Tab-separated table of C-alpha atoms and ligand atoms in Angstrom:
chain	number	residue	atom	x	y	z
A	1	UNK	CA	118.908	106.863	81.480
A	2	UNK	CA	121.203	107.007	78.327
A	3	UNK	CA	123.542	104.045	78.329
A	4	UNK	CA	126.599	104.008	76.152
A	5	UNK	CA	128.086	100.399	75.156
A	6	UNK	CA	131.483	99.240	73.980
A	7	UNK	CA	131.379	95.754	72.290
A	8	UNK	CA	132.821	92.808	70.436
A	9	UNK	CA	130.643	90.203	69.246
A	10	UNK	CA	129.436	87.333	70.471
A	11	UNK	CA	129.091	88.036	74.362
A	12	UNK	CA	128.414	91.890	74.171
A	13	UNK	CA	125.320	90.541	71.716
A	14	UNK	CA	123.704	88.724	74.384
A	15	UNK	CA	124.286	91.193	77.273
A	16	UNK	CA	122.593	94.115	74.863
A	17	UNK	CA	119.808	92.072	73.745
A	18	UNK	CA	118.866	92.053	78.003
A	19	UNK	CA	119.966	95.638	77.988
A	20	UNK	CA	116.811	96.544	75.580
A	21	UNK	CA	114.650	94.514	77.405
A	22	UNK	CA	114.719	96.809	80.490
A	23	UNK	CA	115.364	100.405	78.624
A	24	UNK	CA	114.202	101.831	75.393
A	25	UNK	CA	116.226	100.475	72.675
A	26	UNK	CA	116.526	104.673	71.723
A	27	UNK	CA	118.461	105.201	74.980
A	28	UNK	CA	121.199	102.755	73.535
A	29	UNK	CA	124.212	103.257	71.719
A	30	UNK	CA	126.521	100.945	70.804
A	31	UNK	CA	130.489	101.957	70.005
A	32	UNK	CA	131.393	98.991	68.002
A	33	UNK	CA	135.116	97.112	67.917
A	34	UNK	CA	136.160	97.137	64.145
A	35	UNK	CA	139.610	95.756	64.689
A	36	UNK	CA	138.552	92.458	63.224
A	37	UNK	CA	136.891	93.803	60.510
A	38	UNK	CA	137.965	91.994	57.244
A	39	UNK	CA	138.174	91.178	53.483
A	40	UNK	CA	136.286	88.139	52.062
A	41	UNK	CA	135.778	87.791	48.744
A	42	UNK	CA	136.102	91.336	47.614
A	43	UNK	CA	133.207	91.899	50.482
A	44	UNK	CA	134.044	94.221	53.665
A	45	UNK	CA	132.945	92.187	56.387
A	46	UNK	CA	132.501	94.278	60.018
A	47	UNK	CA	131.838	90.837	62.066
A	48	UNK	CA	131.275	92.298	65.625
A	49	UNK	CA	129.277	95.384	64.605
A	50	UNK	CA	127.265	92.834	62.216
A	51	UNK	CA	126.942	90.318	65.736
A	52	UNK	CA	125.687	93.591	67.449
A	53	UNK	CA	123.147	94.820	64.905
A	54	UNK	CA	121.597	91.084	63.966
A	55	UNK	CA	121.032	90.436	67.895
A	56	UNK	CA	119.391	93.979	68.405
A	57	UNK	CA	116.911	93.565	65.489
A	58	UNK	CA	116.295	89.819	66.084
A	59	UNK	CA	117.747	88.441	63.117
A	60	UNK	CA	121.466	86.492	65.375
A	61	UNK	CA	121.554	82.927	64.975
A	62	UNK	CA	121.408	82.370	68.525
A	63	UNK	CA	122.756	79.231	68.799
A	64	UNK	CA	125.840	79.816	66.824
A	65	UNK	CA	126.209	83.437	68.250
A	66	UNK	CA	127.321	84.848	64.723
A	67	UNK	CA	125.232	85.305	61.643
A	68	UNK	CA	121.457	84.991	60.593
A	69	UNK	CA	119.129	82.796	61.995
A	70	UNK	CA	117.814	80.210	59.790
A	71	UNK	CA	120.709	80.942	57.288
A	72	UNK	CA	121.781	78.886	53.848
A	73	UNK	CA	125.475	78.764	53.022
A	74	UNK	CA	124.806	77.690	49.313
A	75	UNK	CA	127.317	80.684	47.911
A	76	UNK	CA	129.912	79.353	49.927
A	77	UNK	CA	129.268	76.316	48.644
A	78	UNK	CA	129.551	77.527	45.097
A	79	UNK	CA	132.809	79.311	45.670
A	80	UNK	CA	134.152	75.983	47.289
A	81	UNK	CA	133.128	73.832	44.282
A	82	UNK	CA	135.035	76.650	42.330
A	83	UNK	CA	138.124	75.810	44.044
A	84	UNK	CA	138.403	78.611	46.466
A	85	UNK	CA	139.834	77.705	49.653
A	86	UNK	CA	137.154	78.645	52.083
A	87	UNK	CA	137.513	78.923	55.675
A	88	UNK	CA	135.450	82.249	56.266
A	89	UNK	CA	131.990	81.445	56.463
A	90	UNK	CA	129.512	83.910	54.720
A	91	UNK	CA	125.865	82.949	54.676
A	92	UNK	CA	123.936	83.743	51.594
A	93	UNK	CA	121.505	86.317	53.663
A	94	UNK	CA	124.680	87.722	55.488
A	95	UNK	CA	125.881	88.338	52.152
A	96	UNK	CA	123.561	90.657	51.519
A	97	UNK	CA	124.753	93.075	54.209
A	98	UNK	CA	128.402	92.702	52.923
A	99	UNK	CA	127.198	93.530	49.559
A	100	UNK	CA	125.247	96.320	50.302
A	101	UNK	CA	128.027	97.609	53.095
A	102	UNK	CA	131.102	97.526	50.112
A	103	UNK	CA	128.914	98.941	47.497
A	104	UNK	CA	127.876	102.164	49.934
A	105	UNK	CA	131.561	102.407	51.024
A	106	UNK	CA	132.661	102.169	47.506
A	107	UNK	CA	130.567	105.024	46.458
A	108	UNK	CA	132.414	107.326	49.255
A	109	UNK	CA	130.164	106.304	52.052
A	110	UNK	CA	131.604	106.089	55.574
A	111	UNK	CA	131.365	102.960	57.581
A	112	UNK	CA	129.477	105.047	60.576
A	113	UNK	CA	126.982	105.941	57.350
A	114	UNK	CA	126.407	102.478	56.247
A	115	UNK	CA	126.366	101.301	59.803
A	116	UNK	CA	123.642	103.936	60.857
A	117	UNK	CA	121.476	102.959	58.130
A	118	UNK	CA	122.153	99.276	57.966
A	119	UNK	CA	121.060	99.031	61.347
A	120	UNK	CA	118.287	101.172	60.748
A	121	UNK	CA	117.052	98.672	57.566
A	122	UNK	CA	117.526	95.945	59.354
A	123	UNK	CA	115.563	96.859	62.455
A	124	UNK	CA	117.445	97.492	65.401
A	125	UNK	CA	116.385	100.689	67.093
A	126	UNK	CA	119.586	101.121	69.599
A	127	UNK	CA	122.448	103.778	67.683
A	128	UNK	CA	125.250	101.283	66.335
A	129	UNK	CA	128.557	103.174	65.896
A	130	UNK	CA	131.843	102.058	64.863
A	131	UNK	CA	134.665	102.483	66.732
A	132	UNK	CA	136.374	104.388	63.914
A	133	UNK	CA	135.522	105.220	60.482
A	134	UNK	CA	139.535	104.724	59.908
A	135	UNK	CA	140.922	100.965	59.261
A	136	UNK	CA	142.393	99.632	62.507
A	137	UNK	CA	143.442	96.101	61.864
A	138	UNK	CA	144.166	93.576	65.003
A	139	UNK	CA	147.298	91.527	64.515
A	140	UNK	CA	148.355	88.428	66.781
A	141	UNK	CA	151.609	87.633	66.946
A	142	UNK	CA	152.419	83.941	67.011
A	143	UNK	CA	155.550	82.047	67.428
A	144	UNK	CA	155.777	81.922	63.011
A	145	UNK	CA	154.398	85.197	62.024
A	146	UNK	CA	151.718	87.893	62.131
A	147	UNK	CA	148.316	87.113	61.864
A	148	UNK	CA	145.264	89.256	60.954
A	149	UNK	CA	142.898	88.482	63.567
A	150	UNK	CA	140.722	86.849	61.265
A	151	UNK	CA	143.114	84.613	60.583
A	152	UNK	CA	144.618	83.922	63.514
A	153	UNK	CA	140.894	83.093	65.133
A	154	UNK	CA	138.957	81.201	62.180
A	155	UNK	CA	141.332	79.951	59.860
A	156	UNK	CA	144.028	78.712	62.703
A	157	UNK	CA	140.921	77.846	65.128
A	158	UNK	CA	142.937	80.014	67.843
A	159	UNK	CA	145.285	76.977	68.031
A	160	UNK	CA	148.872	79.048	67.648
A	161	UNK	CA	150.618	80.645	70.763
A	162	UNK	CA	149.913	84.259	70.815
A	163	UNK	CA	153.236	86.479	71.507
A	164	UNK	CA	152.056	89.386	71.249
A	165	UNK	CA	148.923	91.591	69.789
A	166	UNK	CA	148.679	94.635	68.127
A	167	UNK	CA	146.382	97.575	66.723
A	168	UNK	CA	147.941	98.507	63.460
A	169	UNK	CA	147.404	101.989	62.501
A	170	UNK	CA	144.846	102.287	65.713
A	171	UNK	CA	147.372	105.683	66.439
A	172	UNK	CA	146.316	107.324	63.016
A	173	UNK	CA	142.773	106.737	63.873
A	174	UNK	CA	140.049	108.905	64.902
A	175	UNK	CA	137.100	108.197	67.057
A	176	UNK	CA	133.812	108.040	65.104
A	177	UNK	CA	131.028	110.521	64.636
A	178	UNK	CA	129.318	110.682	67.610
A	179	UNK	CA	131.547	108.135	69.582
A	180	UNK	CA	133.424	110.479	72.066
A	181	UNK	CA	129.985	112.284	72.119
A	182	UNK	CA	128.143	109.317	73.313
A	183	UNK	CA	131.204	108.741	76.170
A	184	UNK	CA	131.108	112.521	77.267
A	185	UNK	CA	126.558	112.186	77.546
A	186	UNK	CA	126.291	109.052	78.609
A	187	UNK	CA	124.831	108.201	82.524
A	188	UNK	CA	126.217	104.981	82.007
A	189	UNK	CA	129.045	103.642	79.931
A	190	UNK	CA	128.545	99.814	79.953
A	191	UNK	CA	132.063	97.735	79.197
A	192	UNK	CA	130.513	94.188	77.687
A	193	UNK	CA	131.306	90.664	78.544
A	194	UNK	CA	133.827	90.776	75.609
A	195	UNK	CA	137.705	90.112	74.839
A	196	UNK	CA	139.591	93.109	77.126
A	197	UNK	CA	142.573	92.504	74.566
A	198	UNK	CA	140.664	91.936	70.405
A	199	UNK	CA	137.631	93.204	70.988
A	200	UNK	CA	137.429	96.047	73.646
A	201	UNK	CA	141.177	96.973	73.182
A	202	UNK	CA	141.309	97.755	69.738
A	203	UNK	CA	138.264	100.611	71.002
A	204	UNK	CA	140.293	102.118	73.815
A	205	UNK	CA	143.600	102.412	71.136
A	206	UNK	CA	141.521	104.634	69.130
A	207	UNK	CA	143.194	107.904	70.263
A	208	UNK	CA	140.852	110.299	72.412
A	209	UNK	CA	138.139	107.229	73.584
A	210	UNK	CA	140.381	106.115	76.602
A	211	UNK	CA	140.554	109.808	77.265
A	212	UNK	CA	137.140	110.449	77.202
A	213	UNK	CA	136.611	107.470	79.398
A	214	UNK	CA	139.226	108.730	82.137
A	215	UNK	CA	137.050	112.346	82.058
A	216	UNK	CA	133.157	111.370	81.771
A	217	UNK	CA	130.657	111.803	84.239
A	218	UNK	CA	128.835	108.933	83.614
A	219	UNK	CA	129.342	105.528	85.659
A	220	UNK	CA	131.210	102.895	84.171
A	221	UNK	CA	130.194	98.937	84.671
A	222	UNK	CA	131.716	96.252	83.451
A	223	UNK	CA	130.665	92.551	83.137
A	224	UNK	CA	133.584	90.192	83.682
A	225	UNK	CA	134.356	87.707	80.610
A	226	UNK	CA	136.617	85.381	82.731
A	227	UNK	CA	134.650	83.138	85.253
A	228	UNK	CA	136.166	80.810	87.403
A	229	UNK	CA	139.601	81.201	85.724
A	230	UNK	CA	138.534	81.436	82.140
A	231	UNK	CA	137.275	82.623	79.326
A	232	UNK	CA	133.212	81.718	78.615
A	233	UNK	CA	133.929	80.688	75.476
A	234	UNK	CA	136.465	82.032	72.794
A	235	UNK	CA	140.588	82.699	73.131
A	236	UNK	CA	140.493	85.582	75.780
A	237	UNK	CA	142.600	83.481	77.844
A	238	UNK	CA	145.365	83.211	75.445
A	239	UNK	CA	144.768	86.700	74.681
A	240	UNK	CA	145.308	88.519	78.041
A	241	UNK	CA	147.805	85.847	79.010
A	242	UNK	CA	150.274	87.118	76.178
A	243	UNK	CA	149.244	90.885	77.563
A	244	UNK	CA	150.337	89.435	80.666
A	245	UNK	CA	146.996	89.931	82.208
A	246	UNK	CA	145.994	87.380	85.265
A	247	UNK	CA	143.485	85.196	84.158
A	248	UNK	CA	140.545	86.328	86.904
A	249	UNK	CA	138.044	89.169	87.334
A	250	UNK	CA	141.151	91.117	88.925
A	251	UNK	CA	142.679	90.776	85.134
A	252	UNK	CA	139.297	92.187	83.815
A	253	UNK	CA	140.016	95.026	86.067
A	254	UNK	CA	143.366	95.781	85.586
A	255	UNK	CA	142.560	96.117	81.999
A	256	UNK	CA	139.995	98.615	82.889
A	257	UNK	CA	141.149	100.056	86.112
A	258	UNK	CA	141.919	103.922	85.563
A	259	UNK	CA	138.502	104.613	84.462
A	260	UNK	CA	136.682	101.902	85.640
A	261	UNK	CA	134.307	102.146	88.615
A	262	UNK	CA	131.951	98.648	89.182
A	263	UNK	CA	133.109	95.498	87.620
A	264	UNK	CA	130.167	92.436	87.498
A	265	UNK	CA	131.770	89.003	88.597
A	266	UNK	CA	130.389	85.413	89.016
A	267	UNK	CA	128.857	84.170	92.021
A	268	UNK	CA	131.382	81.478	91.955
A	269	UNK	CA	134.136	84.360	91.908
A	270	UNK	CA	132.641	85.400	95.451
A	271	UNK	CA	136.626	85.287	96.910
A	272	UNK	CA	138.029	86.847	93.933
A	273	UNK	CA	136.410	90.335	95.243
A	274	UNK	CA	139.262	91.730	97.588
A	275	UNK	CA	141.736	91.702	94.485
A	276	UNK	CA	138.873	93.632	92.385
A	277	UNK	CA	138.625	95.714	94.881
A	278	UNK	CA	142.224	96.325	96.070
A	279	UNK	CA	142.246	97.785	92.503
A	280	UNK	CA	139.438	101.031	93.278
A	281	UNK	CA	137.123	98.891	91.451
A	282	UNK	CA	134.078	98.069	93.041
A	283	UNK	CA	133.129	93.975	92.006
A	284	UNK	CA	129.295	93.457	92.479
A	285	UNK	CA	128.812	89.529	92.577
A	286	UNK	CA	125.896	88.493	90.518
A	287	UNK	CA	125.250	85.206	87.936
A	288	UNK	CA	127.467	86.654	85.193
A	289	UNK	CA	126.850	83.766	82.756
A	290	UNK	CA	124.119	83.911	80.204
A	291	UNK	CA	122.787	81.209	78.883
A	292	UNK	CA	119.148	82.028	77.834
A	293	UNK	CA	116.748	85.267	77.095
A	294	UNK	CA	115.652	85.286	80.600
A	295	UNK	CA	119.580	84.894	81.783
A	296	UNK	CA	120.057	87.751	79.473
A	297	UNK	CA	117.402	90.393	80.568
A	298	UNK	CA	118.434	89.309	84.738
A	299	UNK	CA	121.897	90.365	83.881
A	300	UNK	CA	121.058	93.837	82.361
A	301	UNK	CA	118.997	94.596	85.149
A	302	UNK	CA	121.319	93.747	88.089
A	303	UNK	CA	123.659	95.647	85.830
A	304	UNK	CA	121.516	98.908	85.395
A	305	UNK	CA	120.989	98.261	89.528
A	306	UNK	CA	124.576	98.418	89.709
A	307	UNK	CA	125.102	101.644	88.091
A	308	UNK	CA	122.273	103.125	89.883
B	401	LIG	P1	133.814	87.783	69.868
B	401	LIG	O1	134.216	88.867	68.897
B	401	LIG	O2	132.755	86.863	69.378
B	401	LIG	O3	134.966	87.089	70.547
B	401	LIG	O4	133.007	88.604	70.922
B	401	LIG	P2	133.162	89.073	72.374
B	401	LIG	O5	134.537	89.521	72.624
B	401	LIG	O6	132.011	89.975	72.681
B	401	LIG	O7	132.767	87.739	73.131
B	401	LIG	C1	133.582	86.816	73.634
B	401	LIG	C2	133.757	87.029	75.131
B	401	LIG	O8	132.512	87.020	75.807
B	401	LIG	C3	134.581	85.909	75.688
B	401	LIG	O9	135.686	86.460	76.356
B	401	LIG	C4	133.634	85.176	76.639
B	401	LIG	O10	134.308	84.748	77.784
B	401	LIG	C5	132.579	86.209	76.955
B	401	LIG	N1	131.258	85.635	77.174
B	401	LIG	C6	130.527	84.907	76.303
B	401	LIG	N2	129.355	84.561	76.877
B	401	LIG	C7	129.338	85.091	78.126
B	401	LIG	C8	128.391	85.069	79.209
B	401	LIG	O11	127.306	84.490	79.133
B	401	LIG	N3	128.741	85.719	80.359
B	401	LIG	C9	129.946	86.361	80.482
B	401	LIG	N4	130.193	86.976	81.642
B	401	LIG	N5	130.856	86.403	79.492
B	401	LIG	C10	130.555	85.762	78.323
């Protein structure tokens, strides 16, 4: 079975790492949100495709859900003590892939290039693709001013009001190599536990993916992020709340609806089903919430049962 995944970072990482516990990590590909990509220090940083590729080679720092495991921040330290104002954290073995990522794309490299073979050095064995080799940048909107996303969600702690959110330049973009491909082949197309509006929505602005999603053959499941009323962890709340999204699994759905044919939602979301469902989405009601390896893996395989 060839599964095809869209995915931010943090909850998409822990939902694939269960995924290639139950199917070869070869039948896996990954289409990547880049909208939060950013520059630190000179350094392109890809922060959800980097989430995606440290989980599927074992290197995440679990506990954090971001970064390397057993990871030294001495560099930032150094560029602290040099007066920068830091609030980006780069760890000195994460640095390494942000050097090696902006000296490849530098030399004319494309980020699905350095991506393929960054994952591939690194040792995940599941196809990592970004959403776009072209720069879509995520803006939120707050009551003051634009924010890049990065901004908006490290530097400001999510704190502001979000207005509004946008995709800049997400019309002049073009899907990856291989990304409409992997849509158009897949038996399943998996939508991760992840932010419908920063990190799946910058993906389905990419002209031709929503498109490809409306058209493909393969089934499409998706795992709610919102459980009893809110977000796991992280600002989706805010986030669909300014897209004026409801804040429920029927939310989830409306942001997927068109295309999308089983949504996931939390046992404790049992009566939340007839408003899935009054959408043409079927809601299969499972323990959505991940909170270990074993939590992980039980997820992906109701999951692949679902799509079966
Ligand atoms: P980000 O770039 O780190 O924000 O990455 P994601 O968008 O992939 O992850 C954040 C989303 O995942 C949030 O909306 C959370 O509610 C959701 N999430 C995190 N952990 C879990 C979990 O264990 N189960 C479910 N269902 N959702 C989760």
């Amino acid at each position: 079975m060839r599964l095809t995944a869209l995915a931010g970072g943090t909850g998409a990482a822990k939902l694939l790492r269960g995924l290639v516990a139950s199917i070869p990590p070869r039948d896996l590909t990954v289409i990547g949100n880049t909208g939060d990509d950013t520059d630190v220090w000179g350094l392109h940083v890809s922060p959800d495709l980097d989430t995606v590729t440290y989980a599927l080679a074992g290197l995440l720092d679990i506990e954090r859900g971001w970064g390397r495991a057993g990871e030294t921040f001495r560099c930032r330290d150094a560029m602290s003590a040099l007066g920068v104002d830091v609030w980006f954290n780069l760890g000195d073995q994460d640095l390494a892939t942000h050097l090696w990522r902006t000296a490849a794309l530098r030399a004319g490299c494309t980020l699905s290039d350095v991506t393929a073979e960054l994952t591939r050095r690194l040792g995940a064995q599941a196809l990592v693709l970004p959403m776009s080799d072209d720069p879509v940048r995520t803006r939120v909107q707050t009551p003051e001013s634009w924010l890049a996303f990065q901004e908006y969600f490290v530097r400001e702690r999510a704190r502001p009001k979000v207005v509004d959110v946008e995709y800049s330049a997400a019309d002049r973009a073009r899907p990856a190599p291989g990304v409409l491909g992997a849509l158009r082949d897949a038996d399943v197309v998996v939508v991760c536990p992840s932010n419908p509006v920063t990190s799946i929505g910058p993906i389905l602005a990419v002209p031709g993916i929503y498109e490809a999603l409306d058209v493909t053959r393969a089934r499409i499941v998706a795992v709610s992020p919102i459980i009893g009323g809110a977000a796991v962890s992280g600002p989706a709340g805010a986030l669909m709340r300014a897209r004026g999204l409801p804040l429920s699994p029927a939310g989830v759905a409306m942001a997927y609806s068109p295309w999308l044919d089983t949504l996931l939602v939390h046992d404790t979301d049992r009566d939340r089903v007839p408003e899935v469902e009054a959408l043409g989405v079927r809601a299969v009601v499972t323990n959505i919430l991940m909170t270990d390896r074993a939590g992980e893996a039980a997820l992906a395989r109701a999951l692949l049962e679902a799509a079966r």
